[in-house]
């Protein structure tokens, strides 16, 4: 007979998940490893969520979707109250009642208890995992090789959630009384081995047409001023990559006579005024060309969505786009590069490519400028933005005065 308490159960499922993670690193072509990892990791997270709920108020871990289930919980609590208080143990109640689902558990933690780390990005990953698990359990599922990026990150987050909860003051007395370290200690070699394997996985991600279009769109905007965007703000991220309304707006042009009067008022000579008009005309042509290319890129995104069977499925275009943006976030392809000087002046804002993403692109296409421009639909000028020329965080801008980790670029 095996009698597992909640902590033993969590550690066991994390241990099994870790084993299948290692199997995937060694052999990424065996679908069994993916399925077993998804099922066990989902179980580990659900148990961890319920452990966090139990620590705060164990009443919240029980299912009370209607008056009957609520009354059942109350009745059980009432009948077991004296015995439970004497034993200081909730296992007697746990064995009699149904607990909340995976989704309800993390929603309570996120929106009722506002637990740190339960942000939009984390919840999106949980939803993705839940979709994979439900498909594998109930009917059909589609698992991408690149899903391992999300699964590994969720494994790390589950370990951190569980171990951090044990460090909380709520568990200090029990820890002293038990005299046992119930933390889960992951294999230290796993992170190193995964970091070596991840490059091939990210290379596969760069084969996806929608990922290419998203990265190409960002490269085109590197030289433009774009506002700061939180990487957890998915609504604004979608608008950044796909905002048809803002792109198709026409430039406001002053009538030629009004331009002449304005320039004369500022003391421009006729020759200087003509030079200004030529420069403005050149800028107008460049802006219109840029807008046309942006519109074509957005149409290609729609075409990719249609080709993937999007119209026939229940997945909207926005959800399709969000899933793709989520993958480039999880793969650490982009970052928010805001930097403030000592006077709190925003010197550099908006989204940019990480150096690791830039290097992957250059490696994958052999530093072939012509080929990279063709794949990502870039001009020669836009291609050279891959070097982050002028970026505060790049060595070319600040030379040896600052030494930042690659993925903070």
PDB file of N, CA and C in Angstrom, residues 207-267:
ATOM      1  N   UNK A 207      11.359  27.902 -39.290  1.00  0.00           N
ATOM      2  CA  UNK A 207      10.828  27.361 -40.551  1.00  0.00           C
ATOM      3  C   UNK A 207       9.361  27.722 -40.738  1.00  0.00           C
ATOM      4  N   UNK A 208       8.702  28.160 -39.656  1.00  0.00           N
ATOM      5  CA  UNK A 208       7.276  28.455 -39.719  1.00  0.00           C
ATOM      6  C   UNK A 208       7.030  29.780 -40.443  1.00  0.00           C
ATOM      7  N   UNK A 209       6.197  29.790 -41.498  1.00  0.00           N
ATOM      8  CA  UNK A 209       5.948  31.023 -42.266  1.00  0.00           C
ATOM      9  C   UNK A 209       5.427  32.185 -41.426  1.00  0.00           C
ATOM     10  N   UNK A 210       4.525  31.907 -40.467  1.00  0.00           N
ATOM     11  CA  UNK A 210       3.968  32.999 -39.665  1.00  0.00           C
ATOM     12  C   UNK A 210       5.028  33.593 -38.749  1.00  0.00           C
ATOM     13  N   UNK A 211       5.955  32.772 -38.259  1.00  0.00           N
ATOM     14  CA  UNK A 211       7.048  33.265 -37.407  1.00  0.00           C
ATOM     15  C   UNK A 211       7.965  34.161 -38.230  1.00  0.00           C
ATOM     16  N   UNK A 212       8.236  33.761 -39.457  1.00  0.00           N
ATOM     17  CA  UNK A 212       9.067  34.569 -40.360  1.00  0.00           C
ATOM     18  C   UNK A 212       8.433  35.938 -40.590  1.00  0.00           C
ATOM     19  N   UNK A 213       7.107  35.959 -40.804  1.00  0.00           N
ATOM     20  CA  UNK A 213       6.429  37.237 -41.046  1.00  0.00           C
ATOM     21  C   UNK A 213       6.458  38.125 -39.806  1.00  0.00           C
ATOM     22  N   UNK A 214       6.271  37.559 -38.631  1.00  0.00           N
ATOM     23  CA  UNK A 214       6.301  38.348 -37.400  1.00  0.00           C
ATOM     24  C   UNK A 214       7.680  38.950 -37.170  1.00  0.00           C
ATOM     25  N   UNK A 215       8.720  38.144 -37.351  1.00  0.00           N
ATOM     26  CA  UNK A 215      10.085  38.644 -37.155  1.00  0.00           C
ATOM     27  C   UNK A 215      10.428  39.685 -38.214  1.00  0.00           C
ATOM     28  N   UNK A 216      10.013  39.428 -39.458  1.00  0.00           N
ATOM     29  CA  UNK A 216      10.249  40.399 -40.522  1.00  0.00           C
ATOM     30  C   UNK A 216       9.573  41.724 -40.232  1.00  0.00           C
ATOM     31  N   UNK A 217       8.353  41.661 -39.706  1.00  0.00           N
ATOM     32  CA  UNK A 217       7.618  42.876 -39.349  1.00  0.00           C
ATOM     33  C   UNK A 217       8.365  43.665 -38.283  1.00  0.00           C
ATOM     34  N   UNK A 218       8.904  42.959 -37.291  1.00  0.00           N
ATOM     35  CA  UNK A 218       9.640  43.635 -36.214  1.00  0.00           C
ATOM     36  C   UNK A 218      10.928  44.258 -36.734  1.00  0.00           C
ATOM     37  N   UNK A 219      11.645  43.531 -37.590  1.00  0.00           N
ATOM     38  CA  UNK A 219      12.892  44.070 -38.142  1.00  0.00           C
ATOM     39  C   UNK A 219      12.627  45.367 -38.897  1.00  0.00           C
ATOM     40  N   UNK A 220      11.533  45.402 -39.662  1.00  0.00           N
ATOM     41  CA  UNK A 220      11.188  46.607 -40.415  1.00  0.00           C
ATOM     42  C   UNK A 220      10.943  47.792 -39.489  1.00  0.00           C
ATOM     43  N   UNK A 221      10.484  47.532 -38.262  1.00  0.00           N
ATOM     44  CA  UNK A 221      10.136  48.610 -37.345  1.00  0.00           C
ATOM     45  C   UNK A 221      11.259  48.976 -36.380  1.00  0.00           C
ATOM     46  N   UNK A 222      12.403  48.316 -36.502  1.00  0.00           N
ATOM     47  CA  UNK A 222      13.484  48.570 -35.544  1.00  0.00           C
ATOM     48  C   UNK A 222      13.981  50.005 -35.593  1.00  0.00           C
ATOM     49  N   UNK A 223      13.979  50.596 -36.776  1.00  0.00           N
ATOM     50  CA  UNK A 223      14.475  51.965 -36.891  1.00  0.00           C
ATOM     51  C   UNK A 223      13.435  53.017 -36.597  1.00  0.00           C
ATOM     52  N   UNK A 224      12.205  52.602 -36.325  1.00  0.00           N
ATOM     53  CA  UNK A 224      11.127  53.532 -36.040  1.00  0.00           C
ATOM     54  C   UNK A 224      10.928  53.655 -34.534  1.00  0.00           C
ATOM     55  N   UNK A 225      10.344  54.761 -34.135  1.00  0.00           N
ATOM     56  CA  UNK A 225      10.008  54.944 -32.718  1.00  0.00           C
ATOM     57  C   UNK A 225       8.724  54.176 -32.450  1.00  0.00           C
ATOM     58  N   UNK A 226       8.770  53.242 -31.520  1.00  0.00           N
ATOM     59  CA  UNK A 226       7.550  52.541 -31.134  1.00  0.00           C
ATOM     60  C   UNK A 226       7.440  52.539 -29.618  1.00  0.00           C
ATOM     61  N   UNK A 227       6.229  52.629 -29.155  1.00  0.00           N
ATOM     62  CA  UNK A 227       6.001  52.787 -27.725  1.00  0.00           C
ATOM     63  C   UNK A 227       6.358  51.521 -26.954  1.00  0.00           C
ATOM     64  N   UNK A 228       6.606  51.714 -25.667  1.00  0.00           N
ATOM     65  CA  UNK A 228       6.918  50.575 -24.801  1.00  0.00           C
ATOM     66  C   UNK A 228       5.701  49.650 -24.704  1.00  0.00           C
ATOM     67  N   UNK A 229       5.959  48.355 -24.804  1.00  0.00           N
ATOM     68  CA  UNK A 229       4.885  47.366 -24.706  1.00  0.00           C
ATOM     69  C   UNK A 229       5.318  46.289 -23.723  1.00  0.00           C
ATOM     70  N   UNK A 230       4.488  46.052 -22.732  1.00  0.00           N
ATOM     71  CA  UNK A 230       4.764  44.956 -21.811  1.00  0.00           C
ATOM     72  C   UNK A 230       4.610  43.631 -22.551  1.00  0.00           C
ATOM     73  N   UNK A 231       5.513  42.700 -22.310  1.00  0.00           N
ATOM     74  CA  UNK A 231       5.442  41.406 -22.981  1.00  0.00           C
ATOM     75  C   UNK A 231       4.301  40.554 -22.430  1.00  0.00           C
ATOM     76  N   UNK A 232       3.607  41.042 -21.416  1.00  0.00           N
ATOM     77  CA  UNK A 232       2.408  40.370 -20.911  1.00  0.00           C
ATOM     78  C   UNK A 232       1.130  40.967 -21.486  1.00  0.00           C
ATOM     79  N   UNK A 233       1.262  42.058 -22.223  1.00  0.00           N
ATOM     80  CA  UNK A 233       0.091  42.745 -22.776  1.00  0.00           C
ATOM     81  C   UNK A 233      -0.179  42.217 -24.182  1.00  0.00           C
ATOM     82  N   UNK A 234      -0.890  41.093 -24.267  1.00  0.00           N
ATOM     83  CA  UNK A 234      -1.088  40.428 -25.550  1.00  0.00           C
ATOM     84  C   UNK A 234      -1.934  41.247 -26.519  1.00  0.00           C
ATOM     85  N   UNK A 235      -2.878  42.016 -26.000  1.00  0.00           N
ATOM     86  CA  UNK A 235      -3.728  42.828 -26.880  1.00  0.00           C
ATOM     87  C   UNK A 235      -2.895  43.855 -27.644  1.00  0.00           C
ATOM     88  N   UNK A 236      -1.975  44.507 -26.943  1.00  0.00           N
ATOM     89  CA  UNK A 236      -1.124  45.508 -27.604  1.00  0.00           C
ATOM     90  C   UNK A 236      -0.074  44.853 -28.490  1.00  0.00           C
ATOM     91  N   UNK A 237       0.363  43.665 -28.125  1.00  0.00           N
ATOM     92  CA  UNK A 237       1.315  42.952 -28.968  1.00  0.00           C
ATOM     93  C   UNK A 237       0.686  42.595 -30.317  1.00  0.00           C
ATOM     94  N   UNK A 238      -0.566  42.131 -30.286  1.00  0.00           N
ATOM     95  CA  UNK A 238      -1.256  41.821 -31.540  1.00  0.00           C
ATOM     96  C   UNK A 238      -1.373  43.076 -32.391  1.00  0.00           C
ATOM     97  N   UNK A 239      -1.726  44.187 -31.770  1.00  0.00           N
ATOM     98  CA  UNK A 239      -1.879  45.447 -32.502  1.00  0.00           C
ATOM     99  C   UNK A 239      -0.551  45.916 -33.088  1.00  0.00           C
ATOM    100  N   UNK A 240       0.532  45.650 -32.368  1.00  0.00           N
ATOM    101  CA  UNK A 240       1.854  46.035 -32.870  1.00  0.00           C
ATOM    102  C   UNK A 240       2.174  45.298 -34.167  1.00  0.00           C
ATOM    103  N   UNK A 241       1.896  44.004 -34.196  1.00  0.00           N
ATOM    104  CA  UNK A 241       2.233  43.200 -35.373  1.00  0.00           C
ATOM    105  C   UNK A 241       1.158  43.239 -36.455  1.00  0.00           C
ATOM    106  N   UNK A 242      -0.070  43.529 -36.058  1.00  0.00           N
ATOM    107  CA  UNK A 242      -1.144  43.512 -37.043  1.00  0.00           C
ATOM    108  C   UNK A 242      -2.168  44.586 -36.695  1.00  0.00           C
ATOM    109  N   UNK A 243      -1.961  45.779 -37.226  1.00  0.00           N
ATOM    110  CA  UNK A 243      -2.860  46.899 -36.967  1.00  0.00           C
ATOM    111  C   UNK A 243      -3.184  47.570 -38.294  1.00  0.00           C
ATOM    112  N   UNK A 244      -4.125  47.001 -38.998  1.00  0.00           N
ATOM    113  CA  UNK A 244      -4.445  47.467 -40.349  1.00  0.00           C
ATOM    114  C   UNK A 244      -4.918  48.907 -40.362  1.00  0.00           C
ATOM    115  N   UNK A 245      -5.685  49.295 -39.367  1.00  0.00           N
ATOM    116  CA  UNK A 245      -6.240  50.644 -39.366  1.00  0.00           C
ATOM    117  C   UNK A 245      -5.154  51.714 -39.310  1.00  0.00           C
ATOM    118  N   UNK A 246      -4.165  51.518 -38.460  1.00  0.00           N
ATOM    119  CA  UNK A 246      -3.120  52.526 -38.322  1.00  0.00           C
ATOM    120  C   UNK A 246      -2.204  52.555 -39.540  1.00  0.00           C
ATOM    121  N   UNK A 247      -2.076  51.421 -40.207  1.00  0.00           N
ATOM    122  CA  UNK A 247      -1.169  51.343 -41.351  1.00  0.00           C
ATOM    123  C   UNK A 247      -1.757  52.000 -42.584  1.00  0.00           C
ATOM    124  N   UNK A 248      -3.053  51.869 -42.767  1.00  0.00           N
ATOM    125  CA  UNK A 248      -3.656  52.375 -44.000  1.00  0.00           C
ATOM    126  C   UNK A 248      -4.017  53.846 -43.928  1.00  0.00           C
ATOM    127  N   UNK A 249      -3.780  54.486 -42.782  1.00  0.00           N
ATOM    128  CA  UNK A 249      -4.052  55.917 -42.698  1.00  0.00           C
ATOM    129  C   UNK A 249      -3.187  56.685 -43.688  1.00  0.00           C
ATOM    130  N   UNK A 250      -3.804  57.647 -44.349  1.00  0.00           N
ATOM    131  CA  UNK A 250      -3.087  58.436 -45.346  1.00  0.00           C
ATOM    132  C   UNK A 250      -2.305  59.556 -44.673  1.00  0.00           C
ATOM    133  N   UNK A 251      -1.176  59.881 -45.275  1.00  0.00           N
ATOM    134  CA  UNK A 251      -0.394  61.015 -44.776  1.00  0.00           C
ATOM    135  C   UNK A 251      -1.136  62.322 -45.051  1.00  0.00           C
ATOM    136  N   UNK A 252      -1.076  63.239 -44.115  1.00  0.00           N
ATOM    137  CA  UNK A 252      -1.679  64.552 -44.323  1.00  0.00           C
ATOM    138  C   UNK A 252      -0.682  65.423 -45.058  1.00  0.00           C
ATOM    139  N   UNK A 253      -1.093  65.944 -46.197  1.00  0.00           N
ATOM    140  CA  UNK A 253      -0.200  66.771 -47.007  1.00  0.00           C
ATOM    141  C   UNK A 253      -0.717  68.208 -47.053  1.00  0.00           C
ATOM    142  N   UNK A 254       0.161  69.153 -46.796  1.00  0.00           N
ATOM    143  CA  UNK A 254      -0.220  70.553 -46.902  1.00  0.00           C
ATOM    144  C   UNK A 254      -0.277  70.954 -48.367  1.00  0.00           C
ATOM    145  N   UNK A 255      -1.222  71.811 -48.759  1.00  0.00           N
ATOM    146  CA  UNK A 255      -1.207  72.335 -50.134  1.00  0.00           C
ATOM    147  C   UNK A 255       0.096  73.065 -50.398  1.00  0.00           C
ATOM    148  N   UNK A 256       0.544  73.034 -51.637  1.00  0.00           N
ATOM    149  CA  UNK A 256       1.849  73.598 -51.986  1.00  0.00           C
ATOM    150  C   UNK A 256       1.944  75.074 -51.600  1.00  0.00           C
ATOM    151  N   UNK A 257       0.876  75.830 -51.826  1.00  0.00           N
ATOM    152  CA  UNK A 257       0.909  77.262 -51.516  1.00  0.00           C
ATOM    153  C   UNK A 257       1.082  77.498 -50.017  1.00  0.00           C
ATOM    154  N   UNK A 258       0.383  76.665 -49.202  1.00  0.00           N
ATOM    155  CA  UNK A 258       0.526  76.802 -47.752  1.00  0.00           C
ATOM    156  C   UNK A 258       1.945  76.478 -47.311  1.00  0.00           C
ATOM    157  N   UNK A 259       2.551  75.476 -47.945  1.00  0.00           N
ATOM    158  CA  UNK A 259       3.936  75.129 -47.626  1.00  0.00           C
ATOM    159  C   UNK A 259       4.853  76.309 -47.916  1.00  0.00           C
ATOM    160  N   UNK A 260       4.630  76.953 -49.063  1.00  0.00           N
ATOM    161  CA  UNK A 260       5.478  78.103 -49.433  1.00  0.00           C
ATOM    162  C   UNK A 260       5.372  79.218 -48.403  1.00  0.00           C
ATOM    163  N   UNK A 261       4.133  79.503 -47.967  1.00  0.00           N
ATOM    164  CA  UNK A 261       3.947  80.582 -46.997  1.00  0.00           C
ATOM    165  C   UNK A 261       4.605  80.252 -45.653  1.00  0.00           C
ATOM    166  N   UNK A 262       4.486  78.991 -45.238  1.00  0.00           N
ATOM    167  CA  UNK A 262       5.085  78.567 -43.962  1.00  0.00           C
ATOM    168  C   UNK A 262       6.604  78.678 -44.029  1.00  0.00           C
ATOM    169  N   UNK A 263       7.177  78.221 -45.148  1.00  0.00           N
ATOM    170  CA  UNK A 263       8.633  78.257 -45.287  1.00  0.00           C
ATOM    171  C   UNK A 263       9.150  79.691 -45.355  1.00  0.00           C
ATOM    172  N   UNK A 264       8.407  80.560 -46.043  1.00  0.00           N
ATOM    173  CA  UNK A 264       8.809  81.970 -46.122  1.00  0.00           C
ATOM    174  C   UNK A 264       8.741  82.621 -44.742  1.00  0.00           C
ATOM    175  N   UNK A 265       7.710  82.249 -43.977  1.00  0.00           N
ATOM    176  CA  UNK A 265       7.554  82.816 -42.635  1.00  0.00           C
ATOM    177  C   UNK A 265       8.739  82.464 -41.746  1.00  0.00           C
ATOM    178  N   UNK A 266       9.368  81.305 -42.014  1.00  0.00           N
ATOM    179  CA  UNK A 266      10.546  80.893 -41.250  1.00  0.00           C
ATOM    180  C   UNK A 266      11.859  81.373 -41.877  1.00  0.00           C
ATOM    181  N   UNK A 267      11.758  82.200 -42.912  1.00  0.00           N
ATOM    182  CA  UNK A 267      12.941  82.816 -43.493  1.00  0.00           C
ATOM    183  C   UNK A 267      13.687  81.966 -44.500  1.00  0.00           C
TER     184      UNK A 267
END
